[in-house]
């Protein structure tokens, strides 16, 4: 009967579980997410309740509800095993997911049973409104789910972990979640040239509370490397490898550490070892692609006539791994850019073009990604396709997104250099002068900007854009 269906829906909306946390399927490559969570269940020995719960939601998004129920049963087993005295408290998210999945399968009576279970447990655990109980572990589980769903969700993940740390500042698991999210946010904000509170303190605190968590140790090592404390970073890497020599999550970051230290061969050795354990990891394939790409550029830099066989092999290896990364995770923007770059190096221009377009069509790109895209694609047009006008057009698109980032700064520098070259060669047209005027104005070089706009207007007398820009500049001086 529809009444029960509608009243059921409104009780479902009150539950705290993956179905009410607005985790959108279009933000993730679901197959890849399923694979990664599966790997984590295999390799992280600690409680996997939250991983089974999340897997059930991912399976639902992939339309495999039977499979979803199977994972929820595993979550229940796990709760009985680890928290035999807190079954109610530790099962709320699991039961919430159960209720939703039964609802979607048309099993309304069963769904209602789970809703009632949650409501009864909440009453037992607190006096607040049914279903709306503020338990730190639920808030933390929400934080972990946000962390898995990619960067659009990181700010929300940070809020969750900050919330739970207010009451339990020394909880090792909450501190680990907080440190991971701070590490990732700092990475993104750095690309966007924004200031963000550094993650180093959070990482140090998490490692102190959790000396067995070798994964956090490797993140701390990379952060120390960023801060040019390489030796201290390496001590953490070595300690982590010693404690958990076959743990793929330590190996992948150890490899990144050595690659950034310019020990590419050591990085490759570690990555290959990790790949044997998790052969489908997009992260590992991407890192392998980067290593072979770096070997290629080292070879080109140090040898005047690098042996063609070797060049060809490095390009092929790099393409193979970048391609594996994009097949495994269709949202992996950096892997598409790497792949396009290597196709261009191998003079496979059509495939490069196609790959650039695929990269740009990913629906989760930030403004910094788009600016980075215009810079890289502009370089491709300029150096490989020999089209300066297309390069100018792309760098300019990157400029038009008026937020600062490394990608935008790269566009500004490349554009300035290219326009000055064209003008020196006597090839400059009105647009070139106009754009250069715009750049000088951006860089606060007002007199140079005025000069450029005057030249642009001389070549294109009635252009309103140039005339109004010139007037504004003259008034501001």
Tab-separated table of C-alpha atoms in Angstrom:
chain	number	residue	atom	x	y	z
A	1	UNK	CA	0.000	0.000	0.000
A	2	UNK	CA	1.301	3.453	-0.926
A	3	UNK	CA	0.673	4.921	2.529
A	4	UNK	CA	3.213	2.592	4.094
A	5	UNK	CA	5.592	3.312	1.222
A	6	UNK	CA	5.372	7.081	1.782
A	7	UNK	CA	5.473	6.963	5.570
A	8	UNK	CA	8.373	4.521	5.276
A	9	UNK	CA	10.241	6.963	3.012
A	10	UNK	CA	9.982	9.738	5.571
A	11	UNK	CA	11.350	7.518	8.366
A	12	UNK	CA	14.144	6.379	6.037
A	13	UNK	CA	15.170	9.996	5.446
A	14	UNK	CA	15.796	10.374	9.191
A	15	UNK	CA	18.316	7.532	9.345
A	16	UNK	CA	22.025	8.274	9.496
A	17	UNK	CA	23.657	6.103	6.873
A	18	UNK	CA	25.231	6.246	3.406
A	19	UNK	CA	21.857	6.742	1.773
A	20	UNK	CA	21.248	10.035	3.601
A	21	UNK	CA	24.790	11.420	3.315
A	22	UNK	CA	24.355	12.579	-0.303
A	23	UNK	CA	27.269	10.637	-1.783
A	24	UNK	CA	26.649	10.968	-5.522
A	25	UNK	CA	27.511	8.165	-7.883
A	26	UNK	CA	28.522	10.494	-10.708
A	27	UNK	CA	31.444	11.737	-8.589
A	28	UNK	CA	33.172	8.364	-8.567
A	29	UNK	CA	34.314	5.556	-10.798
A	30	UNK	CA	32.274	2.941	-8.916
A	31	UNK	CA	34.149	-0.126	-10.186
A	32	UNK	CA	37.392	1.420	-9.076
A	33	UNK	CA	35.945	2.393	-5.698
A	34	UNK	CA	34.694	-1.171	-5.188
A	35	UNK	CA	38.147	-2.508	-6.050
A	36	UNK	CA	39.926	-0.106	-3.643
A	37	UNK	CA	37.616	-0.855	-0.725
A	38	UNK	CA	38.062	-4.569	-1.423
A	39	UNK	CA	41.839	-4.130	-1.271
A	40	UNK	CA	41.571	-2.259	1.999
A	41	UNK	CA	39.473	-5.010	3.553
A	42	UNK	CA	42.174	-7.448	2.499
A	43	UNK	CA	45.120	-5.465	3.857
A	44	UNK	CA	43.942	-3.366	6.784
A	45	UNK	CA	43.639	-5.775	9.672
A	46	UNK	CA	41.575	-3.471	11.884
A	47	UNK	CA	37.788	-3.342	11.952
A	48	UNK	CA	36.242	-3.440	8.514
A	49	UNK	CA	32.685	-2.625	9.542
A	50	UNK	CA	32.776	0.777	7.845
A	51	UNK	CA	34.268	-0.727	4.679
A	52	UNK	CA	31.525	-3.361	4.433
A	53	UNK	CA	28.877	-0.683	5.002
A	54	UNK	CA	30.350	1.512	2.282
A	55	UNK	CA	30.689	-1.453	-0.084
A	56	UNK	CA	27.004	-2.229	0.374
A	57	UNK	CA	26.180	1.328	-0.720
A	58	UNK	CA	28.529	1.139	-3.723
A	59	UNK	CA	26.917	-2.161	-4.773
A	60	UNK	CA	23.491	-0.551	-4.512
A	61	UNK	CA	24.668	2.310	-6.753
A	62	UNK	CA	25.793	-0.340	-9.243
A	63	UNK	CA	22.333	-1.953	-9.078
A	64	UNK	CA	23.523	-5.103	-7.298
A	65	UNK	CA	21.282	-5.056	-4.233
A	66	UNK	CA	21.701	-8.782	-3.479
A	67	UNK	CA	25.451	-8.257	-3.313
A	68	UNK	CA	24.849	-5.201	-1.101
A	69	UNK	CA	22.927	-7.313	1.418
A	70	UNK	CA	25.774	-9.828	1.467
A	71	UNK	CA	28.204	-7.102	2.593
A	72	UNK	CA	25.800	-5.891	5.280
A	73	UNK	CA	25.663	-9.436	6.674
A	74	UNK	CA	29.477	-9.367	6.795
A	75	UNK	CA	29.350	-6.043	8.641
A	76	UNK	CA	26.987	-7.628	11.203
A	77	UNK	CA	29.345	-10.589	11.687
A	78	UNK	CA	32.205	-8.194	12.214
A	79	UNK	CA	30.252	-6.195	14.840
A	80	UNK	CA	29.476	-9.387	16.799
A	81	UNK	CA	33.125	-10.358	16.675
A	82	UNK	CA	34.665	-7.003	17.630
A	83	UNK	CA	31.995	-5.284	19.750
A	84	UNK	CA	29.951	-8.108	21.327
A	85	UNK	CA	28.826	-5.772	24.129
A	86	UNK	CA	27.900	-2.811	21.913
A	87	UNK	CA	25.920	-4.436	19.119
A	88	UNK	CA	23.138	-1.811	19.083
A	89	UNK	CA	25.478	1.114	19.126
A	90	UNK	CA	27.811	-0.252	16.436
A	91	UNK	CA	25.094	-1.440	14.029
A	92	UNK	CA	23.115	1.741	13.429
A	93	UNK	CA	24.690	2.577	10.043
A	94	UNK	CA	24.474	-1.065	8.924
A	95	UNK	CA	20.806	-1.306	9.844
A	96	UNK	CA	20.110	2.038	8.188
A	97	UNK	CA	21.657	0.763	4.949
A	98	UNK	CA	19.655	-2.477	5.299
A	99	UNK	CA	16.415	-0.511	5.606
A	100	UNK	CA	17.140	1.519	2.485
A	101	UNK	CA	18.201	-1.436	0.361
A	102	UNK	CA	15.117	-3.446	1.366
A	103	UNK	CA	13.032	-0.399	0.509
A	104	UNK	CA	14.563	-0.208	-2.982
A	105	UNK	CA	13.950	-3.937	-3.442
A	106	UNK	CA	10.272	-3.426	-2.622
A	107	UNK	CA	10.587	-5.380	0.632
A	108	UNK	CA	8.780	-2.741	2.697
A	109	UNK	CA	7.967	-4.898	5.695
A	110	UNK	CA	11.608	-5.853	6.141
A	111	UNK	CA	12.674	-2.238	5.654
A	112	UNK	CA	10.242	-1.213	8.407
A	113	UNK	CA	11.740	-3.861	10.712
A	114	UNK	CA	15.200	-2.292	10.330
A	115	UNK	CA	13.838	1.231	10.804
A	116	UNK	CA	12.222	0.080	14.058
A	117	UNK	CA	15.470	-1.580	15.144
A	118	UNK	CA	17.334	1.697	14.685
A	119	UNK	CA	14.649	3.709	16.460
A	120	UNK	CA	14.554	1.296	19.398
A	121	UNK	CA	18.352	1.325	19.743
A	122	UNK	CA	18.470	5.117	19.609
A	123	UNK	CA	15.872	5.337	22.366
A	124	UNK	CA	17.928	2.934	24.429
A	125	UNK	CA	21.131	4.902	23.788
A	126	UNK	CA	19.828	8.436	24.239
A	127	UNK	CA	16.814	10.557	24.862
A	128	UNK	CA	16.949	12.578	21.627
A	129	UNK	CA	14.551	12.326	18.681
A	130	UNK	CA	14.328	8.840	17.143
A	131	UNK	CA	17.077	8.110	14.645
A	132	UNK	CA	18.793	11.466	15.245
A	133	UNK	CA	21.439	10.368	17.711
A	134	UNK	CA	24.831	12.103	17.684
A	135	UNK	CA	27.259	9.226	18.103
A	136	UNK	CA	30.919	10.016	17.446
A	137	UNK	CA	31.529	6.732	15.615
A	138	UNK	CA	28.677	7.459	13.201
A	139	UNK	CA	30.033	10.940	12.538
A	140	UNK	CA	33.507	9.453	12.000
A	141	UNK	CA	32.113	6.778	9.662
A	142	UNK	CA	30.519	9.579	7.672
A	143	UNK	CA	33.933	11.270	7.546
A	144	UNK	CA	35.569	8.094	6.185
A	145	UNK	CA	32.851	7.760	3.535
A	146	UNK	CA	33.364	11.370	2.431
A	147	UNK	CA	37.101	10.737	2.285
A	148	UNK	CA	36.534	7.813	-0.098
A	149	UNK	CA	34.228	9.785	-2.392
A	150	UNK	CA	36.921	12.161	-3.545
A	151	UNK	CA	37.959	15.714	-3.172
A	152	UNK	CA	34.547	17.345	-3.611
A	153	UNK	CA	33.777	15.841	-0.188
A	154	UNK	CA	37.015	16.565	1.676
A	155	UNK	CA	35.810	19.722	3.413
A	156	UNK	CA	32.803	17.772	4.699
A	157	UNK	CA	35.083	14.961	5.851
A	158	UNK	CA	37.206	17.474	7.727
A	159	UNK	CA	34.114	18.845	9.504
A	160	UNK	CA	33.145	15.336	10.596
A	161	UNK	CA	36.559	14.548	12.072
A	162	UNK	CA	36.869	17.966	13.728
A	163	UNK	CA	33.483	17.355	15.307
A	164	UNK	CA	34.364	14.016	16.851
A	165	UNK	CA	37.780	15.202	18.042
A	166	UNK	CA	36.144	17.909	20.179
A	167	UNK	CA	34.980	15.205	22.593
A	168	UNK	CA	37.730	12.640	22.055
A	169	UNK	CA	40.886	14.589	21.179
A	170	UNK	CA	43.129	11.549	21.634
A	171	UNK	CA	41.127	8.885	19.836
A	172	UNK	CA	43.716	7.262	17.521
A	173	UNK	CA	41.262	6.399	14.727
A	174	UNK	CA	39.623	9.840	14.645
A	175	UNK	CA	43.061	11.459	14.589
A	176	UNK	CA	44.128	9.225	11.706
A	177	UNK	CA	41.065	10.275	9.673
A	178	UNK	CA	41.651	13.927	10.472
A	179	UNK	CA	45.340	13.731	9.528
A	180	UNK	CA	44.594	12.039	6.187
A	181	UNK	CA	41.995	14.615	5.213
A	182	UNK	CA	44.262	17.516	6.245
A	183	UNK	CA	47.108	16.017	4.201
A	184	UNK	CA	44.917	15.771	1.095
A	185	UNK	CA	43.366	19.204	1.511
A	186	UNK	CA	46.768	20.787	1.904
A	187	UNK	CA	47.812	19.162	-1.359
A	188	UNK	CA	44.845	20.577	-3.256
A	189	UNK	CA	45.016	24.016	-1.720
A	190	UNK	CA	48.676	24.200	-2.583
A	191	UNK	CA	47.832	23.634	-6.256
A	192	UNK	CA	45.188	26.330	-5.963
A	193	UNK	CA	47.765	28.662	-4.336
A	194	UNK	CA	45.545	29.086	-1.293
A	195	UNK	CA	46.703	29.114	2.278
A	196	UNK	CA	45.562	26.222	4.401
A	197	UNK	CA	46.515	25.131	7.876
A	198	UNK	CA	49.453	22.759	7.441
A	199	UNK	CA	48.822	19.066	8.056
A	200	UNK	CA	52.191	18.332	9.655
A	201	UNK	CA	50.992	18.716	13.266
A	202	UNK	CA	47.929	16.542	12.661
A	203	UNK	CA	50.124	13.848	11.093
A	204	UNK	CA	52.675	13.928	13.923
A	205	UNK	CA	49.903	13.698	16.516
A	206	UNK	CA	48.261	10.781	14.679
A	207	UNK	CA	51.565	8.876	14.512
A	208	UNK	CA	52.223	9.441	18.243
A	209	UNK	CA	48.783	8.076	19.138
A	210	UNK	CA	49.034	5.285	16.629
A	211	UNK	CA	52.655	4.132	16.284
A	212	UNK	CA	51.512	0.945	14.525
A	213	UNK	CA	49.746	2.856	11.729
A	214	UNK	CA	52.480	2.678	9.112
A	215	UNK	CA	50.203	4.216	6.458
A	216	UNK	CA	50.039	7.516	8.405
A	217	UNK	CA	53.810	7.308	8.904
A	218	UNK	CA	54.388	7.375	5.144
A	219	UNK	CA	52.129	10.429	4.746
A	220	UNK	CA	54.113	12.165	7.478
A	221	UNK	CA	57.314	11.255	5.617
A	222	UNK	CA	56.040	12.840	2.385
A	223	UNK	CA	54.983	15.967	4.270
A	224	UNK	CA	58.459	16.219	5.873
A	225	UNK	CA	59.916	15.852	2.384
A	226	UNK	CA	57.738	18.785	1.232
A	227	UNK	CA	59.214	20.814	4.088
A	228	UNK	CA	62.720	19.794	2.990
A	229	UNK	CA	63.306	17.624	6.062
A	230	UNK	CA	64.202	14.726	3.803
A	231	UNK	CA	66.386	12.737	6.208
A	232	UNK	CA	63.759	12.707	8.922
A	233	UNK	CA	61.178	11.747	6.310
A	234	UNK	CA	63.321	8.855	5.132
A	235	UNK	CA	63.646	7.567	8.706
A	236	UNK	CA	59.849	7.246	8.873
A	237	UNK	CA	59.721	5.556	5.462
A	238	UNK	CA	62.346	3.006	6.494
A	239	UNK	CA	60.620	2.341	9.815
A	240	UNK	CA	57.273	1.838	8.063
A	241	UNK	CA	58.750	-0.571	5.507
A	242	UNK	CA	60.463	-2.479	8.292
A	243	UNK	CA	57.239	-2.844	10.299
A	244	UNK	CA	55.027	-3.777	7.320
A	245	UNK	CA	57.281	-4.838	4.420
A	246	UNK	CA	54.483	-6.139	2.163
A	247	UNK	CA	51.795	-3.590	2.905
A	248	UNK	CA	50.856	-2.054	-0.483
A	249	UNK	CA	49.649	1.201	1.094
A	250	UNK	CA	53.073	1.798	2.604
A	251	UNK	CA	54.917	0.726	-0.550
A	252	UNK	CA	53.006	3.121	-2.832
A	253	UNK	CA	53.911	6.170	-0.740
A	254	UNK	CA	57.468	4.960	-0.129
A	255	UNK	CA	57.857	4.768	-3.915
A	256	UNK	CA	56.528	8.303	-4.272
A	257	UNK	CA	59.046	9.436	-1.660
A	258	UNK	CA	62.011	7.930	-3.546
A	259	UNK	CA	60.799	9.170	-6.922
A	260	UNK	CA	60.613	12.713	-5.571
A	261	UNK	CA	64.092	12.207	-4.131
A	262	UNK	CA	65.203	11.444	-7.728
A	263	UNK	CA	65.870	7.781	-6.981
A	264	UNK	CA	63.574	6.626	-9.778
A	265	UNK	CA	65.019	3.114	-9.977
A	266	UNK	CA	64.350	2.447	-6.321
A	267	UNK	CA	60.817	3.825	-6.754
A	268	UNK	CA	60.225	1.468	-9.700
A	269	UNK	CA	61.460	-1.520	-7.747
A	270	UNK	CA	59.046	-0.751	-4.872
A	271	UNK	CA	56.094	-0.053	-7.196
A	272	UNK	CA	56.545	-3.361	-9.012
A	273	UNK	CA	56.527	-5.161	-5.688
A	274	UNK	CA	53.321	-3.385	-4.649
A	275	UNK	CA	51.711	-4.107	-8.026
A	276	UNK	CA	52.138	-7.843	-7.437
A	277	UNK	CA	49.949	-7.483	-4.349
A	278	UNK	CA	47.303	-5.089	-5.757
A	279	UNK	CA	47.557	-5.512	-9.544
A	280	UNK	CA	44.563	-3.300	-10.331
A	281	UNK	CA	45.574	-0.237	-8.345
A	282	UNK	CA	45.106	2.900	-10.481
A	283	UNK	CA	47.373	4.754	-8.050
A	284	UNK	CA	50.278	2.332	-8.651
A	285	UNK	CA	49.850	2.344	-12.423
A	286	UNK	CA	49.813	6.134	-12.437
A	287	UNK	CA	53.000	6.269	-10.346
A	288	UNK	CA	54.702	3.745	-12.657
A	289	UNK	CA	53.723	5.889	-15.662
A	290	UNK	CA	55.244	8.929	-13.963
A	291	UNK	CA	58.479	7.056	-13.195
A	292	UNK	CA	59.000	5.918	-16.801
A	293	UNK	CA	58.167	9.424	-18.012
A	294	UNK	CA	60.795	10.842	-15.661
A	295	UNK	CA	63.353	8.273	-16.835
A	296	UNK	CA	62.669	9.389	-20.406
A	297	UNK	CA	63.221	13.061	-19.587
A	298	UNK	CA	66.379	12.302	-17.610
A	299	UNK	CA	67.691	10.353	-20.610
A	300	UNK	CA	66.882	13.215	-22.998
A	301	UNK	CA	68.471	15.771	-20.690
A	302	UNK	CA	71.706	13.888	-20.130
A	303	UNK	CA	72.298	12.384	-23.595
A	304	UNK	CA	72.650	14.446	-26.707
A	305	UNK	CA	71.532	11.601	-28.969
A	306	UNK	CA	69.598	9.199	-26.760
A	307	UNK	CA	69.363	5.660	-28.222
A	308	UNK	CA	66.032	5.477	-30.063
A	309	UNK	CA	65.305	1.943	-28.870
A	310	UNK	CA	65.515	3.074	-25.268
A	311	UNK	CA	63.377	6.160	-25.905
A	312	UNK	CA	60.727	4.028	-27.602
A	313	UNK	CA	60.689	1.513	-24.764
A	314	UNK	CA	60.277	4.160	-22.060
A	315	UNK	CA	57.449	5.827	-23.982
A	316	UNK	CA	55.713	2.475	-24.414
A	317	UNK	CA	56.061	1.512	-20.760
A	318	UNK	CA	54.802	4.894	-19.644
A	319	UNK	CA	51.814	4.744	-22.003
A	320	UNK	CA	51.007	1.208	-20.862
A	321	UNK	CA	50.793	2.201	-17.189
A	322	UNK	CA	49.023	5.548	-17.686
A	323	UNK	CA	46.479	3.749	-19.835
A	324	UNK	CA	46.004	1.060	-17.189
A	325	UNK	CA	45.378	3.813	-14.622
A	326	UNK	CA	42.722	5.505	-16.775
A	327	UNK	CA	41.038	2.168	-17.544
A	328	UNK	CA	40.934	1.319	-13.874
A	329	UNK	CA	39.792	4.760	-12.716
A	330	UNK	CA	37.968	6.699	-15.429
A	331	UNK	CA	38.033	9.853	-13.261
A	332	UNK	CA	41.815	9.930	-12.811
A	333	UNK	CA	42.533	13.324	-14.406
A	334	UNK	CA	46.307	13.327	-13.828
A	335	UNK	CA	46.645	9.937	-15.523
A	336	UNK	CA	44.845	11.199	-18.657
A	337	UNK	CA	47.163	14.219	-18.811
A	338	UNK	CA	50.195	11.956	-18.410
A	339	UNK	CA	48.881	9.618	-21.108
A	340	UNK	CA	48.173	12.453	-23.563
A	341	UNK	CA	51.658	13.838	-22.966
A	342	UNK	CA	53.294	10.487	-23.682
A	343	UNK	CA	51.202	9.894	-26.825
A	344	UNK	CA	52.499	13.270	-28.030
A	345	UNK	CA	56.074	12.244	-27.178
A	346	UNK	CA	55.531	9.123	-29.279
A	347	UNK	CA	54.142	11.289	-32.120
A	348	UNK	CA	50.752	9.563	-31.792
A	349	UNK	CA	48.935	12.869	-32.145
A	350	UNK	CA	45.423	11.620	-32.797
A	351	UNK	CA	45.474	9.509	-29.661
A	352	UNK	CA	46.931	12.439	-27.725
A	353	UNK	CA	44.111	14.702	-28.934
A	354	UNK	CA	41.493	12.094	-28.033
A	355	UNK	CA	42.975	11.628	-24.552
A	356	UNK	CA	43.056	15.375	-23.869
A	357	UNK	CA	39.363	15.559	-24.770
A	358	UNK	CA	38.555	12.645	-22.445
A	359	UNK	CA	40.414	14.378	-19.637
A	360	UNK	CA	38.426	17.551	-20.136
A	361	UNK	CA	35.121	15.682	-20.070
A	362	UNK	CA	35.590	14.354	-16.534
A	363	UNK	CA	32.729	15.848	-14.527
A	364	UNK	CA	34.577	16.315	-11.244
A	365	UNK	CA	37.271	18.778	-12.391
A	366	UNK	CA	38.075	21.717	-10.129
A	367	UNK	CA	38.917	25.132	-11.577
A	368	UNK	CA	42.601	24.378	-10.904
A	369	UNK	CA	42.294	21.164	-12.966
A	370	UNK	CA	40.764	23.100	-15.851
A	371	UNK	CA	43.533	25.690	-15.760
A	372	UNK	CA	46.110	22.901	-15.680
A	373	UNK	CA	44.344	21.324	-18.671
A	374	UNK	CA	44.469	24.531	-20.731
A	375	UNK	CA	48.164	24.898	-19.945
A	376	UNK	CA	49.042	21.321	-20.937
A	377	UNK	CA	46.797	21.323	-23.988
A	378	UNK	CA	48.214	24.700	-25.020
A	379	UNK	CA	51.729	23.219	-24.801
A	380	UNK	CA	50.617	20.285	-26.945
A	381	UNK	CA	49.282	22.672	-29.618
A	382	UNK	CA	52.395	24.811	-29.461
A	383	UNK	CA	55.222	22.287	-29.363
A	384	UNK	CA	53.732	19.224	-31.052
A	385	UNK	CA	51.062	20.536	-33.416
A	386	UNK	CA	53.082	23.716	-34.130
A	387	UNK	CA	49.991	25.899	-33.836
A	388	UNK	CA	50.817	29.067	-31.932
A	389	UNK	CA	47.351	30.526	-32.401
A	390	UNK	CA	45.720	27.449	-30.819
A	391	UNK	CA	48.245	27.613	-27.986
A	392	UNK	CA	47.382	31.275	-27.387
A	393	UNK	CA	43.684	30.418	-27.410
A	394	UNK	CA	44.098	27.702	-24.768
A	395	UNK	CA	46.421	29.635	-22.470
A	396	UNK	CA	43.912	32.504	-22.658
A	397	UNK	CA	41.045	30.171	-21.675
A	398	UNK	CA	43.087	29.217	-18.612
A	399	UNK	CA	43.482	32.905	-17.757
A	400	UNK	CA	39.778	33.575	-18.084
A	401	UNK	CA	39.043	31.392	-15.070
A	402	UNK	CA	39.776	34.152	-12.617
A	403	UNK	CA	41.051	32.167	-9.673
A	404	UNK	CA	44.680	31.738	-8.807
A	405	UNK	CA	46.369	28.355	-9.187
A	406	UNK	CA	49.647	26.929	-10.441
A	407	UNK	CA	47.919	26.056	-13.691
A	408	UNK	CA	46.797	29.643	-14.178
A	409	UNK	CA	50.244	31.028	-13.354
A	410	UNK	CA	51.735	28.626	-15.906
A	411	UNK	CA	49.229	29.871	-18.505
A	412	UNK	CA	50.159	33.503	-17.756
A	413	UNK	CA	53.893	32.861	-18.101
A	414	UNK	CA	53.595	30.772	-21.261
A	415	UNK	CA	51.254	33.284	-22.858
A	416	UNK	CA	53.438	36.261	-22.025
A	417	UNK	CA	56.506	34.556	-23.455
A	418	UNK	CA	54.696	33.467	-26.618
A	419	UNK	CA	53.037	36.841	-27.297
A	420	UNK	CA	56.266	38.774	-26.775
A	421	UNK	CA	57.976	36.413	-29.213
A	422	UNK	CA	55.238	36.895	-31.832
A	423	UNK	CA	55.305	40.662	-31.437
A	424	UNK	CA	59.117	40.750	-31.707
A	425	UNK	CA	58.889	38.757	-34.931
A	426	UNK	CA	56.399	41.303	-36.250
A	427	UNK	CA	53.546	38.768	-36.245
A	428	UNK	CA	51.512	40.396	-33.470
A	429	UNK	CA	47.873	41.181	-34.258
A	430	UNK	CA	45.316	43.202	-32.274
A	431	UNK	CA	44.308	40.203	-30.165
A	432	UNK	CA	47.941	39.536	-29.241
A	433	UNK	CA	48.458	43.128	-28.064
A	434	UNK	CA	45.102	43.114	-26.267
A	435	UNK	CA	45.887	39.863	-24.438
A	436	UNK	CA	49.370	41.043	-23.523
A	437	UNK	CA	47.806	44.256	-22.179
A	438	UNK	CA	45.520	42.137	-20.054
A	439	UNK	CA	48.486	40.171	-18.667
A	440	UNK	CA	50.501	43.314	-17.869
A	441	UNK	CA	47.443	44.645	-16.060
A	442	UNK	CA	47.166	41.375	-14.103
A	443	UNK	CA	50.812	41.723	-13.106
A	444	UNK	CA	50.181	45.327	-12.079
A	445	UNK	CA	52.404	46.724	-14.851
A	446	UNK	CA	49.978	49.491	-15.778
A	447	UNK	CA	52.158	51.575	-18.100
A	448	UNK	CA	53.098	48.527	-20.160
A	449	UNK	CA	49.415	47.543	-20.235
A	450	UNK	CA	48.395	50.995	-21.556
A	451	UNK	CA	51.034	50.769	-24.283
A	452	UNK	CA	49.710	47.358	-25.400
A	453	UNK	CA	46.074	48.450	-25.431
A	454	UNK	CA	47.010	51.524	-27.490
A	455	UNK	CA	48.706	49.291	-30.062
A	456	UNK	CA	45.718	46.922	-30.073
A	457	UNK	CA	43.338	49.855	-30.721
A	458	UNK	CA	45.578	51.158	-33.500
A	459	UNK	CA	45.150	47.788	-35.229
A	460	UNK	CA	41.453	47.366	-34.340
A	461	UNK	CA	40.078	50.868	-33.742
A	462	UNK	CA	36.508	50.201	-32.599
A	463	UNK	CA	37.019	47.274	-30.259
A	464	UNK	CA	34.930	48.169	-27.197
A	465	UNK	CA	36.792	45.750	-24.923
A	466	UNK	CA	40.180	47.380	-25.580
A	467	UNK	CA	38.807	50.930	-25.445
A	468	UNK	CA	37.091	50.434	-22.080
A	469	UNK	CA	40.128	48.600	-20.638
A	470	UNK	CA	42.328	51.503	-21.727
A	471	UNK	CA	39.984	54.120	-20.199
A	472	UNK	CA	39.860	52.247	-16.899
A	473	UNK	CA	43.648	52.021	-16.796
A	474	UNK	CA	44.168	55.706	-17.576
A	475	UNK	CA	41.709	56.654	-14.836
A	476	UNK	CA	43.430	54.395	-12.304
A	477	UNK	CA	46.855	55.950	-12.705
